[in-house]
Each structure stands twice: as structure tokens, then as C-alpha cells.
Short mmCIF file of C-alpha atoms and ligand atoms in Angstrom, two decimals:
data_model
loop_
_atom_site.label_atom_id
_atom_site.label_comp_id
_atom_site.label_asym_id
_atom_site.label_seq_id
_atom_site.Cartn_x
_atom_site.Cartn_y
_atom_site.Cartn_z
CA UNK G 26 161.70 77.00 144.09
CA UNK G 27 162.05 79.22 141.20
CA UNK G 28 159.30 81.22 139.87
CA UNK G 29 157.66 79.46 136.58
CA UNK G 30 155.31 79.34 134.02
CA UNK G 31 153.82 75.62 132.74
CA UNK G 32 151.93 75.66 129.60
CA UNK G 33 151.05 72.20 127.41
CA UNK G 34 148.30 72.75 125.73
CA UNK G 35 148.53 69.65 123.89
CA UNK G 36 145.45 67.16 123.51
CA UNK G 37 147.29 63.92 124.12
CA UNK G 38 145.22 60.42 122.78
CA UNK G 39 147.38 58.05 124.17
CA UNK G 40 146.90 54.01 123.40
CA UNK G 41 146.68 51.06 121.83
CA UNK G 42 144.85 52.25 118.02
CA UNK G 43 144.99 55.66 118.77
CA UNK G 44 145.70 56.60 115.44
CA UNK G 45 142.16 55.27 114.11
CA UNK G 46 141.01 58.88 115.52
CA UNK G 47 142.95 60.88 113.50
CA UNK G 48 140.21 61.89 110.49
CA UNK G 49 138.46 63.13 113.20
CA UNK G 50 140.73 64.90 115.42
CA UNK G 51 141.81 66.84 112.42
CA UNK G 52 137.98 67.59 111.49
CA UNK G 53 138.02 68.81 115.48
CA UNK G 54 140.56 71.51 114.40
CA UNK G 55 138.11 72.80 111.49
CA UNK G 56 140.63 73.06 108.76
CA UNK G 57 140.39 73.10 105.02
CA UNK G 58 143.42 71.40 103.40
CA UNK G 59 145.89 69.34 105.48
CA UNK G 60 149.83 68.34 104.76
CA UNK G 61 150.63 65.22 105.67
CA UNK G 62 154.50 65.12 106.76
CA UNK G 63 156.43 62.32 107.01
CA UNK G 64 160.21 60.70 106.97
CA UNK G 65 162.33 58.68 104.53
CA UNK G 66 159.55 56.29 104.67
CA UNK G 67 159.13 53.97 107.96
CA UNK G 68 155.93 54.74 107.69
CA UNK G 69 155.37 54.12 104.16
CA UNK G 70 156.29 50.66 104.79
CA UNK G 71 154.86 49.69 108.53
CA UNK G 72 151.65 50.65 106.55
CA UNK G 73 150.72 53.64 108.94
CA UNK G 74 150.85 56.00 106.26
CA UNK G 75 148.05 54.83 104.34
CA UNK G 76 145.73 54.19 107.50
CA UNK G 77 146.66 57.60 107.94
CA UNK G 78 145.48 58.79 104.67
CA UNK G 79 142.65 56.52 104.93
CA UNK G 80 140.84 58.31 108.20
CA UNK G 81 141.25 61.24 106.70
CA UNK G 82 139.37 60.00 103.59
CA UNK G 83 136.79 58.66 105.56
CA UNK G 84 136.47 61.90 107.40
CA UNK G 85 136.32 63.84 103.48
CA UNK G 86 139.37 66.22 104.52
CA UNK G 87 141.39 67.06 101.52
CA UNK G 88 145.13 66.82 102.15
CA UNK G 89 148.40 66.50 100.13
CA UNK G 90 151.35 64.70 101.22
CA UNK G 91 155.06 65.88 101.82
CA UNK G 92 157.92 62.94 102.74
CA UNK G 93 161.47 63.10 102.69
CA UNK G 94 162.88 64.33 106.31
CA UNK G 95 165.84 63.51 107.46
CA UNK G 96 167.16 62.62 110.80
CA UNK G 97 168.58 66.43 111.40
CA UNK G 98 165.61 67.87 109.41
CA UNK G 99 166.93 70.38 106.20
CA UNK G 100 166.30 73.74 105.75
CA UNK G 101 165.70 73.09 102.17
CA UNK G 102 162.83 70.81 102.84
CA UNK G 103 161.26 73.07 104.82
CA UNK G 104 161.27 75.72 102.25
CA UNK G 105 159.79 72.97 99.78
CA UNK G 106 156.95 72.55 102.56
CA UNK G 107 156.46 76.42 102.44
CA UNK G 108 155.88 76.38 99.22
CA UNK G 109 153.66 73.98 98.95
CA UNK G 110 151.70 74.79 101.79
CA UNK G 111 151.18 78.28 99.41
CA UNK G 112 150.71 76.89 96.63
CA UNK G 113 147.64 74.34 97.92
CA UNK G 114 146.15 76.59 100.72
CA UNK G 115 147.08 74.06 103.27
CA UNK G 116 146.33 75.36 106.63
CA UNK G 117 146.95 72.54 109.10
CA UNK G 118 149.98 70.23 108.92
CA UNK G 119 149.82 66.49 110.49
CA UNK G 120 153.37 65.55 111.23
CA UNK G 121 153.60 61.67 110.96
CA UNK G 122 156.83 60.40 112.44
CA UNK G 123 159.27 61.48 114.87
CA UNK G 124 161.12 64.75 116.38
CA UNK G 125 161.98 65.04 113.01
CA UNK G 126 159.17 65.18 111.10
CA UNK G 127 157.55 67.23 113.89
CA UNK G 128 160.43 69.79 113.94
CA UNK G 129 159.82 70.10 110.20
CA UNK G 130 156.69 70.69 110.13
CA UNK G 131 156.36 73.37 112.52
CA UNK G 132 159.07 75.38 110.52
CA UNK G 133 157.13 74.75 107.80
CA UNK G 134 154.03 76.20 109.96
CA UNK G 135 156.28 79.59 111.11
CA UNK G 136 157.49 79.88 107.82
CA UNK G 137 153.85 79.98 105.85
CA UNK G 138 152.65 83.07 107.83
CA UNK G 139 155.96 85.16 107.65
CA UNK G 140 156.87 86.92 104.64
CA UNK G 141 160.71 86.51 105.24
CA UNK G 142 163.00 83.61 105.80
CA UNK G 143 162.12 80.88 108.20
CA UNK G 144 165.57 80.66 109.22
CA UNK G 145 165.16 84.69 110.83
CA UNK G 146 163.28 82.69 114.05
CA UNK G 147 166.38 79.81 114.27
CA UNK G 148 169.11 82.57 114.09
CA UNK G 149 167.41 84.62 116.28
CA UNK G 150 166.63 87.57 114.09
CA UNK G 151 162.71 87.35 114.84
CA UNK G 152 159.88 86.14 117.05
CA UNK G 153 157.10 84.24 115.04
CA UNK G 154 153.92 86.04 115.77
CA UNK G 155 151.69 83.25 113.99
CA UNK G 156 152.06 79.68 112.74
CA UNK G 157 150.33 76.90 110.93
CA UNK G 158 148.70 74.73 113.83
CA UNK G 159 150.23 71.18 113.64
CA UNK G 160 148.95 67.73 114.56
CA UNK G 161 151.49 64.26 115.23
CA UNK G 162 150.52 61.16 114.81
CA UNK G 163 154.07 59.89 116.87
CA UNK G 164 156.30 57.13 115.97
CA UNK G 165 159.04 56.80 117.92
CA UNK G 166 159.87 58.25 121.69
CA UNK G 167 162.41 60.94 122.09
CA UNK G 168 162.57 64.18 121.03
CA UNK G 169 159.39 65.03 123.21
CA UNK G 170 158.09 67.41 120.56
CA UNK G 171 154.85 66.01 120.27
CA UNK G 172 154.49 68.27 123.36
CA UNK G 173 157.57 70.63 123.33
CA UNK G 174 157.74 74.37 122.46
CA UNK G 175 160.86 73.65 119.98
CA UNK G 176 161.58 72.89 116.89
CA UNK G 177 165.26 72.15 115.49
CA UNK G 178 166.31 72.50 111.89
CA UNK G 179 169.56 71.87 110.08
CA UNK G 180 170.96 74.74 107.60
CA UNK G 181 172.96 73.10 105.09
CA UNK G 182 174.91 76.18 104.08
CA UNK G 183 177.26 76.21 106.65
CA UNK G 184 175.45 73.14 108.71
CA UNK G 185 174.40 74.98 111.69
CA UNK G 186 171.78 72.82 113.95
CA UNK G 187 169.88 75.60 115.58
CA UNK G 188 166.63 75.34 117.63
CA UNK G 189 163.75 77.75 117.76
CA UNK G 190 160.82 77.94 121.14
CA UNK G 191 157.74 79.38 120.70
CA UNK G 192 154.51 78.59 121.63
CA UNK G 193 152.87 78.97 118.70
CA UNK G 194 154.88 75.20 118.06
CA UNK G 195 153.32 73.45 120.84
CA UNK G 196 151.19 70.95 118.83
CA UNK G 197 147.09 71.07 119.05
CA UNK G 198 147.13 67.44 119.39
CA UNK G 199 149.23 64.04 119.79
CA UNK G 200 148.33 61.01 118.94
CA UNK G 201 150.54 58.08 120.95
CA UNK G 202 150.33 54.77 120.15
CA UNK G 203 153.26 52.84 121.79
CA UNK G 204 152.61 49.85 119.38
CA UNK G 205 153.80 51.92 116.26
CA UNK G 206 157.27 52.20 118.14
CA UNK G 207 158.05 48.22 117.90
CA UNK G 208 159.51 48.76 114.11
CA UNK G 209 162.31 50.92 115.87
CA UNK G 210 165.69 49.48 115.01
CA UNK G 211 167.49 48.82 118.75
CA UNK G 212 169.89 51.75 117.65
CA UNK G 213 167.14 54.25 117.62
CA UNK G 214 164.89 52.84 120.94
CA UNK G 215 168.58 53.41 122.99
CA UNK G 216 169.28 56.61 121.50
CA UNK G 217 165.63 57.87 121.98
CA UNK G 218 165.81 56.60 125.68
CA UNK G 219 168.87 58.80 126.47
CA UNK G 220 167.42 61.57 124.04
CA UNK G 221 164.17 61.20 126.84
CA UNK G 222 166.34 60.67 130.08
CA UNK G 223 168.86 64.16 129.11
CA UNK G 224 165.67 66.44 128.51
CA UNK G 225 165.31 66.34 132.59
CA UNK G 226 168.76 65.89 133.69
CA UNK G 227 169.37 69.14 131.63
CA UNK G 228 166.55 70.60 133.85
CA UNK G 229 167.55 68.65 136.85
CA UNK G 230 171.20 69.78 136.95
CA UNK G 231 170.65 73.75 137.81
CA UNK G 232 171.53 76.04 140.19
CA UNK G 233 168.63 76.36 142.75
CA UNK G 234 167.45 74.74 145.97
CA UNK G 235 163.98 73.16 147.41
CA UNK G 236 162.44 71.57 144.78
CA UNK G 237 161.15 68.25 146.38
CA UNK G 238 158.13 68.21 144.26
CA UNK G 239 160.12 68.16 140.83
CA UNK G 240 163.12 66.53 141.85
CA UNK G 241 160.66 63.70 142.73
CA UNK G 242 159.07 63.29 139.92
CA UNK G 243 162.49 63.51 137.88
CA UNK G 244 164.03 61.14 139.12
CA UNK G 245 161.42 58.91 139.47
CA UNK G 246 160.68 59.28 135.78
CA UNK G 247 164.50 58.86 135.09
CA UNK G 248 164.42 55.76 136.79
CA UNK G 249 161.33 54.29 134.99
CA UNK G 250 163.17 55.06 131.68
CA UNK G 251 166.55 53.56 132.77
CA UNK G 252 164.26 50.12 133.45
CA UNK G 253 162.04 49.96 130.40
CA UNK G 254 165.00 50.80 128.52
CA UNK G 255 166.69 47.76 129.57
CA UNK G 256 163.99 45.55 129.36
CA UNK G 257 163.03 46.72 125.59
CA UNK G 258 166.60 45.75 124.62
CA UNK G 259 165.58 42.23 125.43
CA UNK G 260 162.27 42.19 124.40
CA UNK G 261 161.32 45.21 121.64
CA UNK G 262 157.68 44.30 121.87
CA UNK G 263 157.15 44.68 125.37
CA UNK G 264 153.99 46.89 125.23
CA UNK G 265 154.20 48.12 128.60
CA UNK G 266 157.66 49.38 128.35
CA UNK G 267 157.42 51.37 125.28
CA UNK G 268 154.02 52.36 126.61
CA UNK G 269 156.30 53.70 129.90
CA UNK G 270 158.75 54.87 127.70
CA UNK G 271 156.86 56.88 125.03
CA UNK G 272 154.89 59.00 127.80
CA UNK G 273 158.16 59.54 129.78
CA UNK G 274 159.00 61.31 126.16
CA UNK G 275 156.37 63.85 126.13
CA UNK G 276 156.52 64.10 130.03
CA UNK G 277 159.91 65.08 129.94
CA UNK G 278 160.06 67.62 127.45
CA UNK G 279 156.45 69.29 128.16
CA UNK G 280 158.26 71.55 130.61
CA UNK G 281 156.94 69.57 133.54
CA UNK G 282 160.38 68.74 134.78
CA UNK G 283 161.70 72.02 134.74
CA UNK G 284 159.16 73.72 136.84
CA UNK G 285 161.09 75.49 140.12
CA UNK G 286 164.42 75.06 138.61
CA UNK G 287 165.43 78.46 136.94
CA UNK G 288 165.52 76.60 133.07
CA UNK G 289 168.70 74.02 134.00
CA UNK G 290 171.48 73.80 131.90
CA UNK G 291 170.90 72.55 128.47
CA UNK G 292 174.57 72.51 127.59
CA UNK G 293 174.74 69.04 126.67
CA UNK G 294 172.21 69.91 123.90
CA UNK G 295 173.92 73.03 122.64
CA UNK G 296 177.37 70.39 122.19
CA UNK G 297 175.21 67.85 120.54
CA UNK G 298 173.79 70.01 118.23
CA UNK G 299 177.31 70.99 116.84
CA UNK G 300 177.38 67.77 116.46
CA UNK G 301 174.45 66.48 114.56
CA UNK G 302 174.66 69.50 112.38
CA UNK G 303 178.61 68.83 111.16
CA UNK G 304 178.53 64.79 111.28
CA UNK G 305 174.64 64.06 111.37
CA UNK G 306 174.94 61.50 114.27
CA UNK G 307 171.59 60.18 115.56
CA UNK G 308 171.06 63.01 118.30
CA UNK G 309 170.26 60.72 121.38
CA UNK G 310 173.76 58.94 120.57
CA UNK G 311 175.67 62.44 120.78
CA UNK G 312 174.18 63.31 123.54
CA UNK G 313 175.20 60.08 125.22
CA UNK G 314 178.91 60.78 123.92
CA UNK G 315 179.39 64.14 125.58
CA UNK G 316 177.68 64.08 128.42
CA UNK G 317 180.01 62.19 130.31
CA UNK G 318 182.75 64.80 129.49
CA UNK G 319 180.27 67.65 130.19
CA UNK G 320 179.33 66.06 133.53
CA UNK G 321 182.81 65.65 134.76
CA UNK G 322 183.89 69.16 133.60
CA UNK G 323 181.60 70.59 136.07
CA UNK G 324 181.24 68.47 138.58
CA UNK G 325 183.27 70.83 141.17
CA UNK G 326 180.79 73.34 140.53
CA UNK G 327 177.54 71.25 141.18
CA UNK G 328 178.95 68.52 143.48
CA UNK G 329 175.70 68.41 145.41
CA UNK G 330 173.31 67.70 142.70
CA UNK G 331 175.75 65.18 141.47
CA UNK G 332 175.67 63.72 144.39
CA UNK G 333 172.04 63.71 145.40
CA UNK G 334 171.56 62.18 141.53
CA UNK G 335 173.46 59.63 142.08
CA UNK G 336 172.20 58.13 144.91
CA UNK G 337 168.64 58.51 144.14
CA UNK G 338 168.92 58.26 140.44
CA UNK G 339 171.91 55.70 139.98
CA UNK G 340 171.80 53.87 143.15
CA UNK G 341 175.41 54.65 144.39
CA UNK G 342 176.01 54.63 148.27
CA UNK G 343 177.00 58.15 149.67
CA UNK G 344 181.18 57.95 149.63
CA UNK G 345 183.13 60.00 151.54
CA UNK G 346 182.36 63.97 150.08
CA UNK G 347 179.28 64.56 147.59
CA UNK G 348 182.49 64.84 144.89
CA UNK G 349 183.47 61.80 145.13
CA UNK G 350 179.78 60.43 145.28
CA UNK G 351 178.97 62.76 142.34
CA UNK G 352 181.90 60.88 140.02
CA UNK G 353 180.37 57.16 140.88
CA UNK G 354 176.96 58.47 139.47
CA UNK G 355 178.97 59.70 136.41
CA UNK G 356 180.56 56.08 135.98
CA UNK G 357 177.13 54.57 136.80
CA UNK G 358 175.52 56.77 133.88
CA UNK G 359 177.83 56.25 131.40
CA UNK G 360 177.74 51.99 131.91
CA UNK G 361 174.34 52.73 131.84
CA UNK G 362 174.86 54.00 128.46
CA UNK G 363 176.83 51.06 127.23
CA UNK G 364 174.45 48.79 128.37
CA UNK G 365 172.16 50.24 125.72
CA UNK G 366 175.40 50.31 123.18
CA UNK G 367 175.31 53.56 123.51
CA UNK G 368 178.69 55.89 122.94
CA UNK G 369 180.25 57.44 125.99
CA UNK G 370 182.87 58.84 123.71
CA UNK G 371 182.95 61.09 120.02
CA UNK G 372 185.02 58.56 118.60
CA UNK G 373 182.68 55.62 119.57
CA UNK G 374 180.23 56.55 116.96
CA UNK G 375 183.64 56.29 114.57
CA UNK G 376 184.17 60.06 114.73
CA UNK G 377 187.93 60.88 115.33
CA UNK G 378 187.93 64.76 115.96
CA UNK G 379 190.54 66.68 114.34
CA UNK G 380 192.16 69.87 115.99
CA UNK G 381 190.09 71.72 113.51
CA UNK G 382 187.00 70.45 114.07
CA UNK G 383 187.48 70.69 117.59
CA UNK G 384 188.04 74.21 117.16
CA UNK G 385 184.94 74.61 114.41
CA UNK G 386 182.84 73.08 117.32
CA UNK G 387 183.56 75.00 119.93
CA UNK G 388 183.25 77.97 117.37
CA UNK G 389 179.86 77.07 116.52
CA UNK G 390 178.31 76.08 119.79
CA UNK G 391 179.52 79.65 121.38
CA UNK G 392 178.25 81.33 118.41
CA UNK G 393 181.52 82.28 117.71
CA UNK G 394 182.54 83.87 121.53
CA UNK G 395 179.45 85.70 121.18
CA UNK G 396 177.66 83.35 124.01
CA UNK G 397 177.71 80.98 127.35
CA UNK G 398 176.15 77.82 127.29
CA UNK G 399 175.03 75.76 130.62
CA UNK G 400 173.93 77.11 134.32
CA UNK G 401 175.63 74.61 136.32
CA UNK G 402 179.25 76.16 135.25
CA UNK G 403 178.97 78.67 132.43
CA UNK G 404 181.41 77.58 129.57
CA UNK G 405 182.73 79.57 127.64
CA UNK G 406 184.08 78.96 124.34
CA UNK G 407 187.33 77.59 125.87
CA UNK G 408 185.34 75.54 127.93
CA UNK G 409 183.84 74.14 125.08
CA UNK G 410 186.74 73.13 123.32
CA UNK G 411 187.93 71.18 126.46
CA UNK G 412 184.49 69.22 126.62
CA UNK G 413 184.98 68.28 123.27
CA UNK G 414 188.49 67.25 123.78
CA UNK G 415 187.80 65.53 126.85
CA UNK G 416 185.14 63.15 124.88
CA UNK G 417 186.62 62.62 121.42
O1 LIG X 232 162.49 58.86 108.43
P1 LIG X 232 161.94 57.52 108.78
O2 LIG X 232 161.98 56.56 107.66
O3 LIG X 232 160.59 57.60 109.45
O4 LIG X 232 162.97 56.87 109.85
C1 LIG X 232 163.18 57.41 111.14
C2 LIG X 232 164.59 57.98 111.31
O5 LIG X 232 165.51 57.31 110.49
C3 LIG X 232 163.19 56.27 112.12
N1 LIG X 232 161.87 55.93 112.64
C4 LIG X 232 161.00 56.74 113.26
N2 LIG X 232 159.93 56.04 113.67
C5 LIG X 232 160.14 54.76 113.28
C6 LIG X 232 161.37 54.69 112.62
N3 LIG X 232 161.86 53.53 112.11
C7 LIG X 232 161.12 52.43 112.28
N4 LIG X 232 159.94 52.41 112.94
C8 LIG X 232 159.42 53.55 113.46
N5 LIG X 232 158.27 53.52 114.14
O6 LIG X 232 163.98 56.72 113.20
C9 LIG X 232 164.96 57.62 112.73
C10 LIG X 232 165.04 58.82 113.66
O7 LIG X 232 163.87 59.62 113.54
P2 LIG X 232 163.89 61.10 114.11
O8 LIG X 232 162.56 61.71 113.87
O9 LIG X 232 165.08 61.81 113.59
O10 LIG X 232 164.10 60.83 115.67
P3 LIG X 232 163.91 61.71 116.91
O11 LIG X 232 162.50 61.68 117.37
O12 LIG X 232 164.97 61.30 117.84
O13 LIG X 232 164.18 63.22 116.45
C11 LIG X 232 165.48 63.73 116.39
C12 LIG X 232 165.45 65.19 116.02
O14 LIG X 232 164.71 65.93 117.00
C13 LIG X 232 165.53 67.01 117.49
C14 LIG X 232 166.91 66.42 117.39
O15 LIG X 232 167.92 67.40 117.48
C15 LIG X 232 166.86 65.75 116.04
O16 LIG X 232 167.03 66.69 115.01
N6 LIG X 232 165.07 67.41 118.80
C16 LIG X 232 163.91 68.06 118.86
C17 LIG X 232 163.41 68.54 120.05
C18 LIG X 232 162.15 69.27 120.11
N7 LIG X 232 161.59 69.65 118.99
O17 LIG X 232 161.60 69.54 121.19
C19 LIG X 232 164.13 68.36 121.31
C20 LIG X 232 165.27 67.41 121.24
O18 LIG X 232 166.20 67.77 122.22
C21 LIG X 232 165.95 67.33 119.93
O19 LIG X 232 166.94 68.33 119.80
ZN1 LIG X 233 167.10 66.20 123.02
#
């Protein structure tokens, strides 16, 4: 087991009306003005919104509101959010919504307290050294950053998706109610259950040994959101499986399945994001579309895991070398995906690569030749290009 640190400082009030405690939770934090963040306007309509605004009321915190993110957040949005923050002396921001509304607003947080651009920490020119604190009040499960350390924001000059960590993001609280989840449309539950599932197999797939504790609870959590998964694409109000579901989200991304293994991979990620930042494809979806291609690319380098995965994870009976066993938990995965009509391919979400963009991809994701991506094998920027090829 690998030496780590495990930090998740966030206050999670998990249940059934949960969000009737936000006036007070954000009274807890002792702030004076509050921005309320939200989407394209789920929650205007399921009504949340306004019971949002209404606690706060009751509570007599003043607040102003911000809507408008997108799936892939924007740069410019967050600037508008910086601004305004300014402008009002806002100095806590309640992020209503999902990964992207979160991501968002802790830009917007970062960006307040630094005197240059925001996008310095997401290029990797600088290391924020203080932030707006952020609350969620969550609304669908998958990105995990009610309780992550990251935050990813789309550039539109130039469309780079790029990610920032820093603990100053972790959010001070999160408010989970599993109920406000049963608007999702079916599209969005499966893409936020692979979305939840690939933030440990990115951990799980690594390079180091004895790690019985962590592989345990990976798979096992992998396993609970393969099941509820299914079930919600029968029944989308099953309470208990979104309620299984949306704290396998936060579980999965708090760090906890990572501890012992060295970081993982995260290569899968680092091709998605190319991807959501050129075509905007829901992020769960392009995940599921490469990481068959990804998988099988390194397989020859990881054949154990693989193998041990897919027995415990996907079932498969031990076959003649861990290989061979490895490439059945592959095939198992990716009908797994299907089952949730999710894309095993680029061109199933109706994007049919050119040789351009297959070189503009790889481009991007290896910043250009400047950079590796994944543990498992490191790929280089040829690599890259042959993922890509292999699942367009
Ligand atoms: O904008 P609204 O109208 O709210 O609609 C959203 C959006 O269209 C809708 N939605 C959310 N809750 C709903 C709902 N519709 C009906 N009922 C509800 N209860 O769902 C759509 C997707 O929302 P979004 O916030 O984009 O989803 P998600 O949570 O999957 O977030 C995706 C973003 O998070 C990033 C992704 O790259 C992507 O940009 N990630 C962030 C991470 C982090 N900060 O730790 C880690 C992840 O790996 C990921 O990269
Ligand atoms: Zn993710």
C-alpha cells in the first residue's frame, strides 16, 4: 500500500428533505451575502430553486442569484460570477445543481480572491492560495464534486476542458437529497452512473500491490452502482437506488477509493475531456465511449488487475491466462454500458472523427507532446491518437 493522504472535510446532510436545512447551514458558515448558482434551469422548474431562496429568506441572509451553466461549464460565465461576486460583496457561493454548477462556482470562488485570471490555476500557471467557501445543494449524482478537490471549466477560446485540484475547492457542506435526482432524464442517470463507476476504476487500475482494504471497498461500491443503475432504468423513482447511487457519487470521488494506490490512472478522463471541450458530449457518455479502447490498449501492461476486476467486479470465470480473463471483463463492461444505452464507441454519440480531429485530440490531451497521461501504460501522444482511433 502506497503512502497517502485522505482529506474530506465536507459536512454531508444526506436524506429525504435535506434541503429544508439550507438557510441555516449557510447561517452556520457566518457569511454576509451569498450567490446562489445554478444551471439552464432544472431547478427553476422542479421548484427547488425557490425553496432554496425561500430558507434563506427565512433565515434573513441576503443573496443574489447567478443561472446559466452549461453542461461543460464556460469560462465566460465564470468571469460574469467574478464580477458579480465584486461588485455585491458576496462572500459565500451555494452551488445548486450538478458537477457543473459546482465546478463553476468554485472558479468563481478562486477567481474572487486572485487579482489575475482564473484560468492561471486551470493552465497551470498558479496555485490558488485562497477561495470563496462554497456550499451544494446537489441535484444529480456524478461528478462527485460535492466532495471532490476539482473543479473543471471549459475555455471557449480555443475549447480546452482543463481541471484544477485544490483544497481550498473541497465544499464546506453538501446537501443530498436523492429525491431531487428523479427529474433526471434516463440519458443523464446512465451517464452519471458511469461518470460515478470511472472515478474508482481510474483509481483502481494502478500500478501497486496489497491493497485489500480499498480494493474491497471498490469493487464493492462498483458493484452496488452497476445494480442500482439497472434497476433505476426500470424504475427512475426507486428511492433506494438513487439513494445508493447518489452516495456512491461523493464516495467515489472524495479520494476514499484511491487511498494505497499511488493516484491510478486517470487517462480515461484526460481523453474525455478533449472530448467534452471540442464536441460538448455529456461527460459520463465520453467516458463510456473511450474507455473500452483505453482498456484494451493497455491491457498487456496491467493484465492482472484486469483480471482480478473482472472476476470480482464483472463476474467472469478465471479463463485460461489473466489476459484473456482481463478482455471478458472488458466485453462485460462495455455490455454493461449498452445496457444503460450508453456509447462504447465516439461515433455512437453521432461523432464521426476526422483525421484532423483525431490529430487535434491527441494534440490537446498531451498538451501538445509536452505530457504523459495514465499509470497503468504511460501514453504518449502517439498513444493517444491510437485510443482515439481505436474508439471512433
Ligand atoms: O443545467 P440544468 O438545467 O440544471 O440541467 C442539467 C444539465 O443539463 C441536468 N440536471 C441536473 N440535475 C437535474 C437535471 N435535470 C433534471 N433534473 C435534475 N435534478 O443535467 C445536465 C447535466 O448536468 P451537469 O451538472 O453537467 O452534470 P454532471 O454532474 O455530470 O457534471 C458534469 C461536469 O462535471 C465535470 C465534467 O467534466 C463536466 O464538466 N466533472 C467534475 C468533476 C469534479 N469537479 O470533481 C469530476 C468529474 O470527473 C468531471 O470531470
Ligand atoms: Zn468524471
Amino acid at each position: 500500500m502506497e503512502n497517502f493522504q485522505y482529506y474530506t472535510p465536507t459536512k454531508v446532510i444526506f436524506g429525504k428533505g435535506s434541503e429544508k436545512q439550507v438557510g441555516k447551514l449557510v447561517r452556520q458558515q457566518g457569511c454576509g451575502k451569498v450567490l446562489v448558482h445554478y444551471g439552464s434551469g432544472s431547478v427553476v422548474r422542479c421548484g427547488l430553486l425557490n425553496r432554496i431562496c425561500a430558507s434563506l429568506d427565512r433565515e434573513e441572509i441576503p443573496y443574489t442569484t447567478l443561472g446559466g451553466v452549461v453542461p461543460n461549464p464556460r469560462l465566460s460565465l465564470v468571469y460574469q460570477g467574478i464580477d458579480l461576486c465584486r461588485r455585491e460583496k458576496i462572500d459565500f457561493i451555494l452551488a445548486v445543481g450538478g458537477g457543473s454548477v459546482i465546478d463553476s462556482a468554485k472558479a468563481i470562488g478562486y477567481g474572487v480572491k486572485y487579482d489575475g485570471d482564473v484560468w492561471d490555476f486551470y493552465s497551470g500557471k498558479q496555485q490558488a492560495e485562497d477561495s470563496i467557501p462554497v456550499g451544494v445543494v446537489l441535484t444529480i449524482s456524478a461528478a462527485g464534486s460535492e466532495m471532490s478537490d476539482s473543479s473543471v471549466i471549459t475555455n471557449e477560446d480555443g475549447w480546452l476542458k482543463r481541471g484544477y485540484s485544490s483544497d481550498l475547492g473541497r465544499a464546506r457542506f453538501a446537501v443530498m437529497n436523492p429525491e431531487l435526482t428523479m427529474t433526471l432524464p434516463k440519458y443523464q442517470t446512465a451517464s452519471g452512473c458511469v461518470d460515478i463507476m470511472m472515478h474508482t476504476m481510474e483509481r483502481y487500475f494502478n500500478r501497486s500491490e496489497n491493497m485489500e482494504l480499498t480494493d474491497g471497498i471498490s469493487e464493492h461500491l462498483l458493484r452496488t452502482v452497476m445494480k442500482n443503475a439497472k434497476i433505476l432504468m426500470k424504475e427512475p423513482d426507486n428511492y433506494n437506488a438513487r439513494a445508493e447511487v447518489m452516495w456512491a457519487g461523493s464516495l467515489s470521488h472524495n479520494g476514499l477509493t484511491g487511498c494505497g494506490t499511488g493516484g491510478g490512472d486517470w487517462a480515461c478522463h484526460q481523453l474525455e475531456h478533449e472530448l467534452g471541450g471540442m464536441f460538448d458530449v455529456a461527460h459520463g457518455a465520453g467516458l463510456a465511449a473511450v474507455w473500452g479502447s483505453w482498456a484494451r490498449y493497455v491491457l498487456p501492461e496491467g493484465a492482472a488487475r484486469f483480471a482480478q476486476f473482472a472476476v470480482n467486479v464483472m463476474g467472469v470465470d478465471p479463463k485460461e491466462s489473466d489476459e484473456a480473463t482481463g478482455l471478458k471483463g472488458i466485453e462485460a463492461m462495455e455490455m454493461f454500458y449498452r445496457t444503460l444505452e450508453m456509447p462504447v464507441k465516439i461515433s455512437d454519440m453521432g461523432i464521426l472523427l476526422t483525421e484532423e480531429q483525431m490529430n487535434e485530440l491527441a494534440d490537446k490531451c498531451s498538451h501538445f507532446r509536452k505530457r504523459t497521461v495514465g499509470c497503468v501504460k504511460r501514453l504518449t501522444r502517439d498513444d493517444v491518437y491510437q485510443i482515439y482511433r481505436n474508439a471512433r
